Tab-separated table of C-alpha atoms and ligand atoms in Angstrom:
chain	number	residue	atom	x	y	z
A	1	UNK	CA	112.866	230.592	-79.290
A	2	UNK	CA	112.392	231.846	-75.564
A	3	UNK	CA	115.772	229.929	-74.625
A	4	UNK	CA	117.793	231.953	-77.198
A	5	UNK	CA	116.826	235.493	-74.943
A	6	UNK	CA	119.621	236.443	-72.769
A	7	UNK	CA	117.850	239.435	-71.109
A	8	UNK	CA	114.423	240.989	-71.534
A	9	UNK	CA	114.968	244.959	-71.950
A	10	UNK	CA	111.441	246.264	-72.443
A	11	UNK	CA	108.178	243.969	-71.358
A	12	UNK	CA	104.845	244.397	-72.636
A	13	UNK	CA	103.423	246.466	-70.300
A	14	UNK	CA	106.876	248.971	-70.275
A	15	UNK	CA	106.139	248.878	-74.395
A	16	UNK	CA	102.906	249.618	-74.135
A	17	UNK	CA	103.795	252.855	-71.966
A	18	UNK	CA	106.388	254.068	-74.370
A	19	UNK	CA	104.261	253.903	-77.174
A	20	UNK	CA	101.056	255.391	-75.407
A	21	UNK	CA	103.238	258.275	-74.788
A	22	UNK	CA	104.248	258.826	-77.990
A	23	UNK	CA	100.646	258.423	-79.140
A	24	UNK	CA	99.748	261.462	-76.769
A	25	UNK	CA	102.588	263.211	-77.732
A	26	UNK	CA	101.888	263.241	-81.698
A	27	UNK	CA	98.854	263.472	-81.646
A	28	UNK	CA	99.100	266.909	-79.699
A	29	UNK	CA	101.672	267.706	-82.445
A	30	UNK	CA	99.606	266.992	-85.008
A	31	UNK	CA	96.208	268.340	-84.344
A	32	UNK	CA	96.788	270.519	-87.302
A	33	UNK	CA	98.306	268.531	-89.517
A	34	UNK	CA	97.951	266.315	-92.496
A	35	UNK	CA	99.293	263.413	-91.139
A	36	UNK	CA	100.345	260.350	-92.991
A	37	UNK	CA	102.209	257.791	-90.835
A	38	UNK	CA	104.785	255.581	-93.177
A	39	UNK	CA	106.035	252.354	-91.587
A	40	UNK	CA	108.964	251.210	-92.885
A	41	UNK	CA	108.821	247.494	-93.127
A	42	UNK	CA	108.818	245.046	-91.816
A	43	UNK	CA	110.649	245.751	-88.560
A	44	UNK	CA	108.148	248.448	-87.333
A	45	UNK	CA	104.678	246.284	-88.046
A	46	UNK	CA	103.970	245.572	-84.460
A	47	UNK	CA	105.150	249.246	-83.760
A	48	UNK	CA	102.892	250.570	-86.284
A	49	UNK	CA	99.860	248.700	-85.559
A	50	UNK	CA	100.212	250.020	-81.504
A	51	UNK	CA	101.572	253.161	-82.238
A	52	UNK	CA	98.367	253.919	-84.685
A	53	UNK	CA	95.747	253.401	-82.239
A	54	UNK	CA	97.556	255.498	-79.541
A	55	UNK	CA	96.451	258.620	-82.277
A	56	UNK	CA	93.181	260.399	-81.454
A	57	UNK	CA	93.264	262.435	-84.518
A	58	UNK	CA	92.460	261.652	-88.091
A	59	UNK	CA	95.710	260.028	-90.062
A	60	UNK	CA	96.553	257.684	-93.112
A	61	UNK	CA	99.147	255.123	-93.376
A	62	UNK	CA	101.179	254.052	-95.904
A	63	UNK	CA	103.999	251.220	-96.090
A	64	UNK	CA	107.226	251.285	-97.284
A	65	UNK	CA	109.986	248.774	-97.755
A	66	UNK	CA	113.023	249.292	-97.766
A	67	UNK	CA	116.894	246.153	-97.643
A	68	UNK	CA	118.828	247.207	-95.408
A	69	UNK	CA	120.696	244.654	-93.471
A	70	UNK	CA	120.331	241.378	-94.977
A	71	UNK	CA	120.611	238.619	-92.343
A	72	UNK	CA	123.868	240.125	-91.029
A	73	UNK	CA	124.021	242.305	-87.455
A	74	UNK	CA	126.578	244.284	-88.606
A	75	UNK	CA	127.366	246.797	-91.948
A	76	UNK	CA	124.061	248.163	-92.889
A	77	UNK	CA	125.541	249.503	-96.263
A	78	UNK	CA	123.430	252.158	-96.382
A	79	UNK	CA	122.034	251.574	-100.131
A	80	UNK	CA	118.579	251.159	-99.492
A	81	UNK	CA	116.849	249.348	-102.526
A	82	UNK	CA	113.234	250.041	-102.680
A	83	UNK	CA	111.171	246.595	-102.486
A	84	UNK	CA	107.921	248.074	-101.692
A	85	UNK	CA	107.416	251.574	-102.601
A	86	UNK	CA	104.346	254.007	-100.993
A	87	UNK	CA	100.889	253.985	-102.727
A	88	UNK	CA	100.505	257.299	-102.151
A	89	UNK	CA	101.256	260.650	-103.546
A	90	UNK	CA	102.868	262.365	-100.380
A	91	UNK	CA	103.077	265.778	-101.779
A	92	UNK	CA	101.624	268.023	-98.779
A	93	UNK	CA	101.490	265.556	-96.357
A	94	UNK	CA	103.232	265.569	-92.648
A	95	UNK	CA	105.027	262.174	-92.950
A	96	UNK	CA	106.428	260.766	-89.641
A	97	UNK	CA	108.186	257.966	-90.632
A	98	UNK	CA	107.383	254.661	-88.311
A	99	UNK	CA	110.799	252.930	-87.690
A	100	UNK	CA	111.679	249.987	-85.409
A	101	UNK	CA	115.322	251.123	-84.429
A	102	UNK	CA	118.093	253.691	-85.252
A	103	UNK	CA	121.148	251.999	-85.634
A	104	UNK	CA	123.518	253.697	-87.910
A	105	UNK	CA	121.159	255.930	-89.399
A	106	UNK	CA	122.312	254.919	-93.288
A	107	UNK	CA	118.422	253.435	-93.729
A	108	UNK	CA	116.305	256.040	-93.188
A	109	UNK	CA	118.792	259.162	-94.074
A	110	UNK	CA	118.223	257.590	-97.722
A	111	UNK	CA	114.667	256.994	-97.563
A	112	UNK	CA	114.432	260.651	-95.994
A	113	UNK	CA	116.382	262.523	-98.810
A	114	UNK	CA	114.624	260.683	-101.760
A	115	UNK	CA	110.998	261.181	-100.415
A	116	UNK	CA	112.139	265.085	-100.004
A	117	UNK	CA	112.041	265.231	-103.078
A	118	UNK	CA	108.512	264.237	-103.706
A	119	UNK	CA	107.147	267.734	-101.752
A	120	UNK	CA	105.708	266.247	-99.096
A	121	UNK	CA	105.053	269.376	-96.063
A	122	UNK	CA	106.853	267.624	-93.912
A	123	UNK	CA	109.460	264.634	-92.838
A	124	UNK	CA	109.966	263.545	-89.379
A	125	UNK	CA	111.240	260.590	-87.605
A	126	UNK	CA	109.377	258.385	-84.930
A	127	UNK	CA	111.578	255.331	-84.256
A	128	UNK	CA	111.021	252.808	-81.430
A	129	UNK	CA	114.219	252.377	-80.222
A	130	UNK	CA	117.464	254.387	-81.006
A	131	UNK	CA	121.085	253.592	-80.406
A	132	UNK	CA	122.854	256.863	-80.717
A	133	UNK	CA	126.012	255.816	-79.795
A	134	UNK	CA	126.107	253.680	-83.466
A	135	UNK	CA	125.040	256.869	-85.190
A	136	UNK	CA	127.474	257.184	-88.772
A	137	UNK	CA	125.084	259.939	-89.856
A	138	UNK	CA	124.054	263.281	-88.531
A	139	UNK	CA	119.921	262.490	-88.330
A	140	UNK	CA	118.202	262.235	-85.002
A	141	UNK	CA	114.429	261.128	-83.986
A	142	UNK	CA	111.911	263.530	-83.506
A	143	UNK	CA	110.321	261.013	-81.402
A	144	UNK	CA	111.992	257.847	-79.929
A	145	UNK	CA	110.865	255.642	-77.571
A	146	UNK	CA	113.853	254.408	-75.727
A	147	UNK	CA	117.683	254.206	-76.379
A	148	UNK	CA	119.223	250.407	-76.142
A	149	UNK	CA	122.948	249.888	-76.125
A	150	UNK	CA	125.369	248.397	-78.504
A	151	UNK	CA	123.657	244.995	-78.614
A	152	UNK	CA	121.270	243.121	-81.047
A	153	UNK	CA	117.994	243.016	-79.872
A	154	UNK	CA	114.745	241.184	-81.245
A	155	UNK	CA	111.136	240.786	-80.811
A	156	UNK	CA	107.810	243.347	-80.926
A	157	UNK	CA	108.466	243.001	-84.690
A	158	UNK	CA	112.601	243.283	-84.749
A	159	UNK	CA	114.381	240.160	-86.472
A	160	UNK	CA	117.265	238.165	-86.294
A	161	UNK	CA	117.620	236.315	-90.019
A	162	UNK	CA	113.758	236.666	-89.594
A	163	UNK	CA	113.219	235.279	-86.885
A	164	UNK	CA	111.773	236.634	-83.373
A	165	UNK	CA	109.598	239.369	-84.617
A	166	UNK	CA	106.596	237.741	-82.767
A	167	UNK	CA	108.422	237.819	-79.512
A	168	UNK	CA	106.165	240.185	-77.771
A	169	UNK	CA	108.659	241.845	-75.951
A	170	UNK	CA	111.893	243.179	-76.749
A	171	UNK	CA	114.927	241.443	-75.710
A	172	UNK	CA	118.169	240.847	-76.302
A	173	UNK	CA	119.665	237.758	-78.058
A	174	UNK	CA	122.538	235.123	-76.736
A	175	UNK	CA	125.813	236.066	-78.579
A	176	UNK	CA	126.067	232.482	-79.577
A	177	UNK	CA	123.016	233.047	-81.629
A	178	UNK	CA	124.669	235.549	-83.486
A	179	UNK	CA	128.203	235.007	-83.534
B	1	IMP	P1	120.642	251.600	-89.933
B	1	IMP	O1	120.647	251.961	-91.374
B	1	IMP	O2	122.002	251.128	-89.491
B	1	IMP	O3	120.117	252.671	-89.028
B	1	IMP	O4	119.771	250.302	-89.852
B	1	IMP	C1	118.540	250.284	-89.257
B	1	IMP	C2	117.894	248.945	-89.511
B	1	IMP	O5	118.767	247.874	-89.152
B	1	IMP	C3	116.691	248.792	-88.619
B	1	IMP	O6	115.532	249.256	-89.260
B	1	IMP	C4	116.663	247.307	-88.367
B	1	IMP	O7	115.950	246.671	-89.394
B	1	IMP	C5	118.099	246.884	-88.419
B	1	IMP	N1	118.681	246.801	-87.066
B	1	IMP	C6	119.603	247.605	-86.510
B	1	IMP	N2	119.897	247.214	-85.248
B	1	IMP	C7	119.113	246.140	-85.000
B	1	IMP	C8	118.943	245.279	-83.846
B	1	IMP	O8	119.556	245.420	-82.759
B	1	IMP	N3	118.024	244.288	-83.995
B	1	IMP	C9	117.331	244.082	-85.127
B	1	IMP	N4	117.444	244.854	-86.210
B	1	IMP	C10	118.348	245.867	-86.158
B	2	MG	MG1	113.897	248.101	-90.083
């Protein structure tokens, strides 16, 4: 698995920084909120799970899942199906949806405009790692951790076909792999 890593783009200890800051930095948003954290699986589990004990004030959490790409790097179709929907009723809560990456932005623009509809107080976006330049949509993160280029990364909970979401850091795959 370690051989099929071209380059490591974020380590451990640069992950754990990014997502300590955005800890501090919700948190402070949030004091007086009702906030409800939704990870969208199952890219952002390892996110989540960091990212929810960087919080100093009280939240829930709630899990979502959502197809999006299949197996394939490319052509997110943007018709999310829902696999897993949320337990709970989200009317007046501050969602900030937990997201692994910002690719195209097809994913999580659908997921946005059908849970507006359920009243919650409040949508916004925390995503891991964005890549703006693949944007198709106009949507943005409210909070993002880093910005990768054009390339297919894995690990800290990101998958190829699957694989390499228990890569602890974040790196990015050998084209052979992939092509
Ligand atoms: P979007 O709808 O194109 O924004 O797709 C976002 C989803 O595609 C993410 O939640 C990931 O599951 C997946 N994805 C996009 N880029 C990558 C990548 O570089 N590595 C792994 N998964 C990716
Ligand atoms: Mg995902």
């Amino acid at each position: 698995m370690l051989n099929d890593i071209e380059k490591v783009y974020y380590s451990c200890d640069e992950l754990h920084e990014i997502v300590a800051r955005l800890g501090r930095q919700i948190s402070e948003d949030y004091k007086d909120k009702n906030l409800l954290m939704v990870s969208i699986l199952k890219g952002s589990v390892i996110f989540m799970a960091d990212l929810m004990r960087e919080i100093t004030i009280p939240c829930e959490i709630d899990f979502m899942c959502v197809s999006s790409y299949g197996n394939e790097t490319e052509n997110s179709s943007g018709i999310v199906k829902i696999i897993k929907d949320l337990d709970i009723n989200i009317e007046g809560y501050d969602l900030l949806i937990v997201e692994d990456i910002l690719d195209s932005g097809r994913t999580l623009n659908n997921v946005i405009s059908l849970l507006k509809h359920r009243n919650p107080a409040s949508i916004r976006i925390c995503t891991l790692l964005d890549k703006p330049e693949r944007r198709v949509v106009d949507l943005y993160a409210d909070y993002s951790g880093a910005e990768v280029p054009d390339a297919f990364v894995v690990g800290y909970g990101l998958d190829y076909a699957q694989k390499y979401r228990n890569l602890p850091y974040i790196g990015v795959l050998k084209e052979e792999i992939y092509s």
